[in-house]
Amino acid sequence: MATFKRDPPRGVIAGPSGPVELRRYHPGTDLHPLVEHFWLVRWDLTDRPPMRQYVLPHPTVHLVVETGRAEVVGVVEGRFERVLEGRGRVLGIKLRPGAFAAFTEQPISELTGRTIPMGQMFGPPARRYVDAAQATDDDDALCEQAEQFLRALRPCLPAPAQRARDLVERVQVDPSVKTVEALARLAGLGPRSLQRLMRRTVGVSPKWILLRYRLHEALARLERKEPVDWAELAVELGYFDQAHFIKHFKAFVGSTPAQYSRRLYDRA
């Protein structure tokens, strides 16, 4: 039986409230080196206006299935935007950073910002999986189908991709790693070698990874609805000053931190 993943999701930008449900499930133990979680989004906006949802994606590749669409989604460098309308469901497999290198020899940077039909990438096994998933509505069955599909591909994660995965996930949880130079020292590589490793196995640059996780942490802090000293938070996250933090936040989130914080209180 699929088990819920209960830690709060990161990167979801607060928007209008509505009847949208997100569920996430842990993968089987054997798939843990590759899969962060399975996710299911369901919505019913029947007789309601469309709803626009924004997400700041992670440095990961997703395998996504919904009615009429099944795609490999490369890392999205900007803000991901989706308009939800009517009634629908999306099933996603969120791979861990670098994990798509277990399924292809091409540089993952070639997928960045792109979507590729799953059938084109994986052939008949993907088409069988998609047909089964689109005909199923039970969460346990959907997760089991996804696991069977991945296992049938016999993935093998190369050592450089494992190394990149572990480095990216270290950045995610270790606020002391604030610069490319610090990450390169942690990896025992020069900055250019680190750049090549990340682009080939993860799909984006080390600088992008650092900046994205800074924004994820900022969003998480604001979600707590606690008083914030913006200058102090900017320094803590590794920005040169408060102005750089505000500019970066607004460019990707669409509002200043103060405006976003007020929006959260208005939704309460």
PDB file of C-alpha atoms in Angstrom:
ATOM      1  CA  MET A   1       0.000   0.000   0.000  1.00  0.00           C
ATOM      2  CA  ALA A   2       1.273   3.466  -0.910  1.00  0.00           C
ATOM      3  CA  THR A   3       2.312   5.568   2.081  1.00  0.00           C
ATOM      4  CA  PHE A   4       1.709   9.309   2.369  1.00  0.00           C
ATOM      5  CA  LYS A   5       4.592  11.709   2.317  1.00  0.00           C
ATOM      6  CA  ARG A   6       3.736  14.162   5.072  1.00  0.00           C
ATOM      7  CA  ASP A   7       6.443  16.830   4.993  1.00  0.00           C
ATOM      8  CA  PRO A   8       5.102  20.082   3.476  1.00  0.00           C
ATOM      9  CA  PRO A   9       5.798  20.569  -0.246  1.00  0.00           C
ATOM     10  CA  ARG A  10       8.268  23.264  -1.185  1.00  0.00           C
ATOM     11  CA  GLY A  11       8.096  25.566  -4.178  1.00  0.00           C
ATOM     12  CA  VAL A  12       4.310  25.906  -4.403  1.00  0.00           C
ATOM     13  CA  ILE A  13       3.464  29.591  -4.722  1.00  0.00           C
ATOM     14  CA  ALA A  14       0.344  30.537  -2.812  1.00  0.00           C
ATOM     15  CA  GLY A  15      -2.480  31.527  -5.130  1.00  0.00           C
ATOM     16  CA  PRO A  16      -6.262  31.734  -4.958  1.00  0.00           C
ATOM     17  CA  SER A  17      -7.735  29.079  -2.708  1.00  0.00           C
ATOM     18  CA  GLY A  18      -9.865  26.452  -4.399  1.00  0.00           C
ATOM     19  CA  PRO A  19     -10.860  22.786  -4.495  1.00  0.00           C
ATOM     20  CA  VAL A  20      -7.443  21.430  -5.451  1.00  0.00           C
ATOM     21  CA  GLU A  21      -5.919  18.408  -3.684  1.00  0.00           C
ATOM     22  CA  LEU A  22      -2.260  17.391  -3.700  1.00  0.00           C
ATOM     23  CA  ARG A  23      -1.197  13.973  -2.443  1.00  0.00           C
ATOM     24  CA  ARG A  24       2.363  12.642  -2.393  1.00  0.00           C
ATOM     25  CA  TYR A  25       3.506   9.078  -1.805  1.00  0.00           C
ATOM     26  CA  HIS A  26       6.836   7.476  -0.953  1.00  0.00           C
ATOM     27  CA  PRO A  27       8.335   5.063  -3.501  1.00  0.00           C
ATOM     28  CA  GLY A  28       9.304   1.486  -2.723  1.00  0.00           C
ATOM     29  CA  THR A  29      12.653   1.075  -0.982  1.00  0.00           C
ATOM     30  CA  ASP A  30      14.394  -0.225  -4.108  1.00  0.00           C
ATOM     31  CA  LEU A  31      13.388   2.925  -6.037  1.00  0.00           C
ATOM     32  CA  HIS A  32      14.407   5.388  -3.340  1.00  0.00           C
ATOM     33  CA  PRO A  33      17.795   6.132  -4.979  1.00  0.00           C
ATOM     34  CA  LEU A  34      15.897   7.417  -8.033  1.00  0.00           C
ATOM     35  CA  VAL A  35      12.441   8.626  -6.980  1.00  0.00           C
ATOM     36  CA  GLU A  36      11.706  11.389  -4.491  1.00  0.00           C
ATOM     37  CA  HIS A  37       7.974  10.726  -4.530  1.00  0.00           C
ATOM     38  CA  PHE A  38       4.878  10.115  -6.611  1.00  0.00           C
ATOM     39  CA  TRP A  39       2.411  12.989  -6.682  1.00  0.00           C
ATOM     40  CA  LEU A  40      -1.254  13.285  -7.566  1.00  0.00           C
ATOM     41  CA  VAL A  41      -3.135  16.531  -8.126  1.00  0.00           C
ATOM     42  CA  ARG A  42      -6.905  16.425  -8.456  1.00  0.00           C
ATOM     43  CA  TRP A  43      -9.247  19.362  -8.958  1.00  0.00           C
ATOM     44  CA  ASP A  44     -12.924  19.968  -9.544  1.00  0.00           C
ATOM     45  CA  LEU A  45     -13.666  23.484 -10.740  1.00  0.00           C
ATOM     46  CA  THR A  46     -17.011  22.585 -12.269  1.00  0.00           C
ATOM     47  CA  ASP A  47     -19.130  25.763 -12.331  1.00  0.00           C
ATOM     48  CA  ARG A  48     -16.118  27.741 -11.086  1.00  0.00           C
ATOM     49  CA  PRO A  49     -13.751  30.007 -13.017  1.00  0.00           C
ATOM     50  CA  PRO A  50     -10.338  28.631 -14.060  1.00  0.00           C
ATOM     51  CA  MET A  51      -7.590  28.860 -11.433  1.00  0.00           C
ATOM     52  CA  ARG A  52      -3.978  29.742 -12.156  1.00  0.00           C
ATOM     53  CA  GLN A  53      -1.338  27.856 -10.146  1.00  0.00           C
ATOM     54  CA  TYR A  54       2.371  28.698  -9.955  1.00  0.00           C
ATOM     55  CA  VAL A  55       5.284  26.547  -8.815  1.00  0.00           C
ATOM     56  CA  LEU A  56       9.017  27.158  -8.470  1.00  0.00           C
ATOM     57  CA  PRO A  57      10.257  23.761  -9.671  1.00  0.00           C
ATOM     58  CA  HIS A  58      13.126  21.817  -8.172  1.00  0.00           C
ATOM     59  CA  PRO A  59      16.214  20.711 -10.168  1.00  0.00           C
ATOM     60  CA  THR A  60      14.499  17.451 -11.071  1.00  0.00           C
ATOM     61  CA  VAL A  61      12.896  15.689 -14.026  1.00  0.00           C
ATOM     62  CA  HIS A  62       9.251  14.609 -13.778  1.00  0.00           C
ATOM     63  CA  LEU A  63       7.326  11.909 -15.635  1.00  0.00           C
ATOM     64  CA  VAL A  64       3.770  13.218 -15.952  1.00  0.00           C
ATOM     65  CA  VAL A  65       0.546  11.501 -17.016  1.00  0.00           C
ATOM     66  CA  GLU A  66      -2.900  13.020 -17.444  1.00  0.00           C
ATOM     67  CA  THR A  67      -5.768  12.670 -19.869  1.00  0.00           C
ATOM     68  CA  GLY A  68      -4.423  13.158 -23.365  1.00  0.00           C
ATOM     69  CA  ARG A  69      -0.856  13.805 -22.265  1.00  0.00           C
ATOM     70  CA  ALA A  70       2.112  11.785 -21.021  1.00  0.00           C
ATOM     71  CA  GLU A  71       5.474  13.535 -20.976  1.00  0.00           C
ATOM     72  CA  VAL A  72       8.986  13.639 -19.664  1.00  0.00           C
ATOM     73  CA  VAL A  73       9.315  17.163 -18.241  1.00  0.00           C
ATOM     74  CA  GLY A  74      12.828  18.527 -17.987  1.00  0.00           C
ATOM     75  CA  VAL A  75      13.918  20.997 -15.327  1.00  0.00           C
ATOM     76  CA  VAL A  76      11.928  24.223 -15.610  1.00  0.00           C
ATOM     77  CA  GLU A  77      14.294  27.131 -15.080  1.00  0.00           C
ATOM     78  CA  GLY A  78      11.666  29.809 -14.509  1.00  0.00           C
ATOM     79  CA  ARG A  79       8.324  29.810 -12.772  1.00  0.00           C
ATOM     80  CA  PHE A  80       6.014  26.989 -13.851  1.00  0.00           C
ATOM     81  CA  GLU A  81       2.472  28.105 -14.561  1.00  0.00           C
ATOM     82  CA  ARG A  82      -0.620  25.973 -15.072  1.00  0.00           C
ATOM     83  CA  VAL A  83      -4.247  26.987 -15.543  1.00  0.00           C
ATOM     84  CA  LEU A  84      -6.639  24.509 -13.951  1.00  0.00           C
ATOM     85  CA  GLU A  85     -10.182  24.351 -15.247  1.00  0.00           C
ATOM     86  CA  GLY A  86     -13.064  21.933 -15.271  1.00  0.00           C
ATOM     87  CA  ARG A  87     -12.256  18.653 -13.599  1.00  0.00           C
ATOM     88  CA  GLY A  88      -8.978  16.777 -13.899  1.00  0.00           C
ATOM     89  CA  ARG A  89      -6.136  14.765 -12.469  1.00  0.00           C
ATOM     90  CA  VAL A  90      -2.383  14.694 -12.990  1.00  0.00           C
ATOM     91  CA  LEU A  91      -0.063  11.898 -11.890  1.00  0.00           C
ATOM     92  CA  GLY A  92       3.627  12.652 -11.601  1.00  0.00           C
ATOM     93  CA  ILE A  93       6.812  10.780 -10.807  1.00  0.00           C
ATOM     94  CA  LYS A  94       9.264  13.238  -9.275  1.00  0.00           C
ATOM     95  CA  LEU A  95      12.758  11.903  -9.738  1.00  0.00           C
ATOM     96  CA  ARG A  96      15.605  12.894  -7.473  1.00  0.00           C
ATOM     97  CA  PRO A  97      18.194  15.367  -8.833  1.00  0.00           C
ATOM     98  CA  GLY A  98      20.341  13.686 -11.465  1.00  0.00           C
ATOM     99  CA  ALA A  99      18.289  10.491 -11.395  1.00  0.00           C
ATOM    100  CA  PHE A 100      17.101  10.721 -15.003  1.00  0.00           C
ATOM    101  CA  ALA A 101      20.681   9.868 -15.971  1.00  0.00           C
ATOM    102  CA  ALA A 102      19.694   6.298 -15.023  1.00  0.00           C
ATOM    103  CA  PHE A 103      17.438   6.190 -18.102  1.00  0.00           C
ATOM    104  CA  THR A 104      19.463   7.981 -20.781  1.00  0.00           C
ATOM    105  CA  GLU A 105      23.046   8.667 -21.828  1.00  0.00           C
ATOM    106  CA  GLN A 106      22.271  12.104 -23.234  1.00  0.00           C
ATOM    107  CA  PRO A 107      23.207  15.160 -21.150  1.00  0.00           C
ATOM    108  CA  ILE A 108      20.256  16.101 -18.973  1.00  0.00           C
ATOM    109  CA  SER A 109      20.802  19.742 -19.957  1.00  0.00           C
ATOM    110  CA  GLU A 110      19.351  18.787 -23.368  1.00  0.00           C
ATOM    111  CA  LEU A 111      16.009  18.239 -21.622  1.00  0.00           C
ATOM    112  CA  THR A 112      16.049  21.467 -19.620  1.00  0.00           C
ATOM    113  CA  GLY A 113      13.051  23.610 -20.443  1.00  0.00           C
ATOM    114  CA  ARG A 114      11.626  20.908 -22.722  1.00  0.00           C
ATOM    115  CA  THR A 115       8.928  18.254 -22.654  1.00  0.00           C
ATOM    116  CA  ILE A 116       9.187  14.998 -24.607  1.00  0.00           C
ATOM    117  CA  PRO A 117       6.365  12.491 -25.138  1.00  0.00           C
ATOM    118  CA  MET A 118       6.924   9.565 -22.802  1.00  0.00           C
ATOM    119  CA  GLY A 119       6.274   7.097 -25.596  1.00  0.00           C
ATOM    120  CA  GLN A 120       8.989   8.720 -27.703  1.00  0.00           C
ATOM    121  CA  MET A 121      11.485   8.399 -24.868  1.00  0.00           C
ATOM    122  CA  PHE A 122      10.630   4.896 -23.602  1.00  0.00           C
ATOM    123  CA  GLY A 123       8.644   3.221 -26.394  1.00  0.00           C
ATOM    124  CA  PRO A 124       6.017   0.475 -25.854  1.00  0.00           C
ATOM    125  CA  PRO A 125       6.607   0.083 -22.073  1.00  0.00           C
ATOM    126  CA  ALA A 126       5.637   3.736 -21.609  1.00  0.00           C
ATOM    127  CA  ARG A 127       2.550   3.411 -23.773  1.00  0.00           C
ATOM    128  CA  ARG A 128       1.376   0.398 -21.769  1.00  0.00           C
ATOM    129  CA  TYR A 129       2.012   2.234 -18.508  1.00  0.00           C
ATOM    130  CA  VAL A 130       0.184   5.350 -19.668  1.00  0.00           C
ATOM    131  CA  ASP A 131      -2.841   3.359 -20.858  1.00  0.00           C
ATOM    132  CA  ALA A 132      -3.046   1.618 -17.469  1.00  0.00           C
ATOM    133  CA  ALA A 133      -2.592   4.839 -15.482  1.00  0.00           C
ATOM    134  CA  GLN A 134      -5.202   6.749 -17.464  1.00  0.00           C
ATOM    135  CA  ALA A 135      -7.712   3.954 -16.844  1.00  0.00           C
ATOM    136  CA  THR A 136      -7.116   3.896 -13.058  1.00  0.00           C
ATOM    137  CA  ASP A 137      -8.263   6.236 -10.311  1.00  0.00           C
ATOM    138  CA  ASP A 138      -7.084   4.380  -7.184  1.00  0.00           C
ATOM    139  CA  ASP A 139      -3.984   5.923  -5.586  1.00  0.00           C
ATOM    140  CA  ASP A 140      -2.459   2.606  -4.504  1.00  0.00           C
ATOM    141  CA  ALA A 141      -2.877   1.133  -7.975  1.00  0.00           C
ATOM    142  CA  LEU A 142      -1.424   4.237  -9.638  1.00  0.00           C
ATOM    143  CA  CYS A 143       1.689   4.139  -7.460  1.00  0.00           C
ATOM    144  CA  GLU A 144       2.109   0.410  -8.060  1.00  0.00           C
ATOM    145  CA  GLN A 145       1.814   0.891 -11.828  1.00  0.00           C
ATOM    146  CA  ALA A 146       4.438   3.642 -11.713  1.00  0.00           C
ATOM    147  CA  GLU A 147       6.803   1.432  -9.719  1.00  0.00           C
ATOM    148  CA  GLN A 148       6.360  -1.508 -12.107  1.00  0.00           C
ATOM    149  CA  PHE A 149       7.029   0.766 -15.082  1.00  0.00           C
ATOM    150  CA  LEU A 150      10.252   2.118 -13.597  1.00  0.00           C
ATOM    151  CA  ARG A 151      11.516  -1.305 -12.542  1.00  0.00           C
ATOM    152  CA  ALA A 152      10.883  -2.716 -16.026  1.00  0.00           C
ATOM    153  CA  LEU A 153      13.246  -0.093 -17.463  1.00  0.00           C
ATOM    154  CA  ARG A 154      16.084  -1.574 -15.365  1.00  0.00           C
ATOM    155  CA  PRO A 155      17.557   1.798 -14.441  1.00  0.00           C
ATOM    156  CA  CYS A 156      21.219   2.103 -13.563  1.00  0.00           C
ATOM    157  CA  LEU A 157      22.397   5.371 -12.047  1.00  0.00           C
ATOM    158  CA  PRO A 158      26.007   6.202 -13.017  1.00  0.00           C
ATOM    159  CA  ALA A 159      28.399   7.181 -10.247  1.00  0.00           C
ATOM    160  CA  PRO A 160      28.750  10.825 -11.435  1.00  0.00           C
ATOM    161  CA  ALA A 161      24.959  11.222 -11.288  1.00  0.00           C
ATOM    162  CA  GLN A 162      24.888   9.741  -7.787  1.00  0.00           C
ATOM    163  CA  ARG A 163      27.540  12.247  -6.775  1.00  0.00           C
ATOM    164  CA  ALA A 164      25.583  15.138  -8.266  1.00  0.00           C
ATOM    165  CA  ARG A 165      22.366  13.942  -6.616  1.00  0.00           C
ATOM    166  CA  ASP A 166      23.985  13.895  -3.191  1.00  0.00           C
ATOM    167  CA  LEU A 167      25.542  17.337  -3.686  1.00  0.00           C
ATOM    168  CA  VAL A 168      22.256  18.921  -4.763  1.00  0.00           C
ATOM    169  CA  GLU A 169      20.416  17.399  -1.833  1.00  0.00           C
ATOM    170  CA  ARG A 170      23.136  18.658   0.498  1.00  0.00           C
ATOM    171  CA  VAL A 171      22.464  22.195  -0.761  1.00  0.00           C
ATOM    172  CA  GLN A 172      18.769  21.674  -0.078  1.00  0.00           C
ATOM    173  CA  VAL A 173      19.267  20.950   3.620  1.00  0.00           C
ATOM    174  CA  ASP A 174      22.542  22.714   4.478  1.00  0.00           C
ATOM    175  CA  PRO A 175      22.175  26.515   4.632  1.00  0.00           C
ATOM    176  CA  SER A 176      25.928  26.919   5.125  1.00  0.00           C
ATOM    177  CA  VAL A 177      26.531  26.043   1.439  1.00  0.00           C
ATOM    178  CA  LYS A 178      25.826  29.451  -0.065  1.00  0.00           C
ATOM    179  CA  THR A 179      28.247  29.818  -2.982  1.00  0.00           C
ATOM    180  CA  VAL A 180      29.420  27.859  -5.999  1.00  0.00           C
ATOM    181  CA  GLU A 181      32.926  27.939  -4.565  1.00  0.00           C
ATOM    182  CA  ALA A 182      31.733  26.381  -1.298  1.00  0.00           C
ATOM    183  CA  LEU A 183      29.865  23.656  -3.195  1.00  0.00           C
ATOM    184  CA  ALA A 184      32.911  22.973  -5.361  1.00  0.00           C
ATOM    185  CA  ARG A 185      35.088  22.569  -2.271  1.00  0.00           C
ATOM    186  CA  LEU A 186      32.525  20.195  -0.803  1.00  0.00           C
ATOM    187  CA  ALA A 187      32.620  18.175  -4.025  1.00  0.00           C
ATOM    188  CA  GLY A 188      36.416  18.234  -4.232  1.00  0.00           C
ATOM    189  CA  LEU A 189      36.153  19.747  -7.711  1.00  0.00           C
ATOM    190  CA  GLY A 190      37.041  22.993  -9.392  1.00  0.00           C
ATOM    191  CA  PRO A 191      34.125  25.314 -10.220  1.00  0.00           C
ATOM    192  CA  ARG A 192      34.274  24.488 -13.941  1.00  0.00           C
ATOM    193  CA  SER A 193      34.332  20.745 -13.320  1.00  0.00           C
ATOM    194  CA  LEU A 194      31.363  21.146 -10.978  1.00  0.00           C
ATOM    195  CA  GLN A 195      29.555  23.145 -13.652  1.00  0.00           C
ATOM    196  CA  ARG A 196      30.062  20.378 -16.218  1.00  0.00           C
ATOM    197  CA  LEU A 197      28.950  17.689 -13.773  1.00  0.00           C
ATOM    198  CA  MET A 198      25.744  19.495 -12.854  1.00  0.00           C
ATOM    199  CA  ARG A 199      24.762  20.398 -16.391  1.00  0.00           C
ATOM    200  CA  ARG A 200      25.349  16.870 -17.651  1.00  0.00           C
ATOM    201  CA  THR A 201      23.604  15.003 -14.839  1.00  0.00           C
ATOM    202  CA  VAL A 202      21.116  17.472 -13.319  1.00  0.00           C
ATOM    203  CA  GLY A 203      20.477  19.818 -16.236  1.00  0.00           C
ATOM    204  CA  VAL A 204      21.201  23.207 -14.666  1.00  0.00           C
ATOM    205  CA  SER A 205      24.157  25.121 -13.249  1.00  0.00           C
ATOM    206  CA  PRO A 206      25.319  25.066  -9.618  1.00  0.00           C
ATOM    207  CA  LYS A 207      24.458  28.766  -9.337  1.00  0.00           C
ATOM    208  CA  TRP A 208      20.878  28.081 -10.471  1.00  0.00           C
ATOM    209  CA  ILE A 209      20.557  25.310  -7.881  1.00  0.00           C
ATOM    210  CA  LEU A 210      21.775  27.553  -5.075  1.00  0.00           C
ATOM    211  CA  LEU A 211      19.468  30.408  -6.049  1.00  0.00           C
ATOM    212  CA  ARG A 212      16.445  28.154  -6.425  1.00  0.00           C
ATOM    213  CA  TYR A 213      16.841  26.629  -2.982  1.00  0.00           C
ATOM    214  CA  ARG A 214      17.272  30.108  -1.499  1.00  0.00           C
ATOM    215  CA  LEU A 215      13.847  30.988  -2.880  1.00  0.00           C
ATOM    216  CA  HIS A 216      12.337  27.739  -1.629  1.00  0.00           C
ATOM    217  CA  GLU A 217      13.608  28.525   1.864  1.00  0.00           C
ATOM    218  CA  ALA A 218      12.276  32.081   1.649  1.00  0.00           C
ATOM    219  CA  LEU A 219       8.817  30.825   0.653  1.00  0.00           C
ATOM    220  CA  ALA A 220       8.862  28.299   3.488  1.00  0.00           C
ATOM    221  CA  ARG A 221       9.765  31.023   5.999  1.00  0.00           C
ATOM    222  CA  LEU A 222       6.940  33.248   4.824  1.00  0.00           C
ATOM    223  CA  GLU A 223       4.455  30.366   4.970  1.00  0.00           C
ATOM    224  CA  ARG A 224       5.059  30.210   8.734  1.00  0.00           C
ATOM    225  CA  LYS A 225       3.531  33.693   9.037  1.00  0.00           C
ATOM    226  CA  GLU A 226       6.093  34.816  11.573  1.00  0.00           C
ATOM    227  CA  PRO A 227       7.629  38.328  11.773  1.00  0.00           C
ATOM    228  CA  VAL A 228      10.516  38.639   9.304  1.00  0.00           C
ATOM    229  CA  ASP A 229      13.495  40.983   9.234  1.00  0.00           C
ATOM    230  CA  TRP A 230      14.036  41.157   5.458  1.00  0.00           C
ATOM    231  CA  ALA A 231      17.643  42.374   5.662  1.00  0.00           C
ATOM    232  CA  GLU A 232      18.521  39.622   8.128  1.00  0.00           C
ATOM    233  CA  LEU A 233      16.796  36.955   6.022  1.00  0.00           C
ATOM    234  CA  ALA A 234      18.607  38.128   2.882  1.00  0.00           C
ATOM    235  CA  VAL A 235      22.006  37.746   4.544  1.00  0.00           C
ATOM    236  CA  GLU A 236      21.057  34.391   6.043  1.00  0.00           C
ATOM    237  CA  LEU A 237      20.084  33.066   2.615  1.00  0.00           C
ATOM    238  CA  GLY A 238      23.376  34.194   1.101  1.00  0.00           C
ATOM    239  CA  TYR A 239      22.316  37.304  -0.814  1.00  0.00           C
ATOM    240  CA  PHE A 240      24.658  40.250  -1.107  1.00  0.00           C
ATOM    241  CA  ASP A 241      22.022  42.561   0.391  1.00  0.00           C
ATOM    242  CA  GLN A 242      18.296  43.015   0.877  1.00  0.00           C
ATOM    243  CA  ALA A 243      17.818  44.690  -2.508  1.00  0.00           C
ATOM    244  CA  HIS A 244      19.234  41.667  -4.385  1.00  0.00           C
ATOM    245  CA  PHE A 245      16.988  39.332  -2.414  1.00  0.00           C
ATOM    246  CA  ILE A 246      13.849  41.367  -3.141  1.00  0.00           C
ATOM    247  CA  LYS A 247      14.704  41.688  -6.835  1.00  0.00           C
ATOM    248  CA  HIS A 248      15.328  37.954  -7.211  1.00  0.00           C
ATOM    249  CA  PHE A 249      12.202  37.027  -5.239  1.00  0.00           C
ATOM    250  CA  LYS A 250       9.970  39.312  -7.308  1.00  0.00           C
ATOM    251  CA  ALA A 251      11.427  38.101 -10.607  1.00  0.00           C
ATOM    252  CA  PHE A 252      10.456  34.492  -9.925  1.00  0.00           C
ATOM    253  CA  VAL A 253       7.534  34.690  -7.507  1.00  0.00           C
ATOM    254  CA  GLY A 254       5.823  37.682  -9.105  1.00  0.00           C
ATOM    255  CA  SER A 255       5.634  39.912  -6.025  1.00  0.00           C
ATOM    256  CA  THR A 256       7.942  41.308  -3.374  1.00  0.00           C
ATOM    257  CA  PRO A 257       8.406  39.296  -0.167  1.00  0.00           C
ATOM    258  CA  ALA A 258       6.301  41.818   1.755  1.00  0.00           C
ATOM    259  CA  GLN A 259       3.484  41.638  -0.809  1.00  0.00           C
ATOM    260  CA  TYR A 260       3.591  37.858  -0.763  1.00  0.00           C
ATOM    261  CA  SER A 261       3.498  37.812   3.030  1.00  0.00           C
ATOM    262  CA  ARG A 262       0.403  40.034   3.048  1.00  0.00           C
ATOM    263  CA  ARG A 263      -1.269  37.718   0.530  1.00  0.00           C
ATOM    264  CA  LEU A 264      -0.721  34.778   2.882  1.00  0.00           C
ATOM    265  CA  TYR A 265      -2.395  36.632   5.738  1.00  0.00           C
ATOM    266  CA  ASP A 266      -5.301  37.624   3.477  1.00  0.00           C
ATOM    267  CA  ARG A 267      -5.850  33.938   2.622  1.00  0.00           C
ATOM    268  CA  ALA A 268      -6.030  32.891   6.278  1.00  0.00           C
TER     269      ALA A 268
END
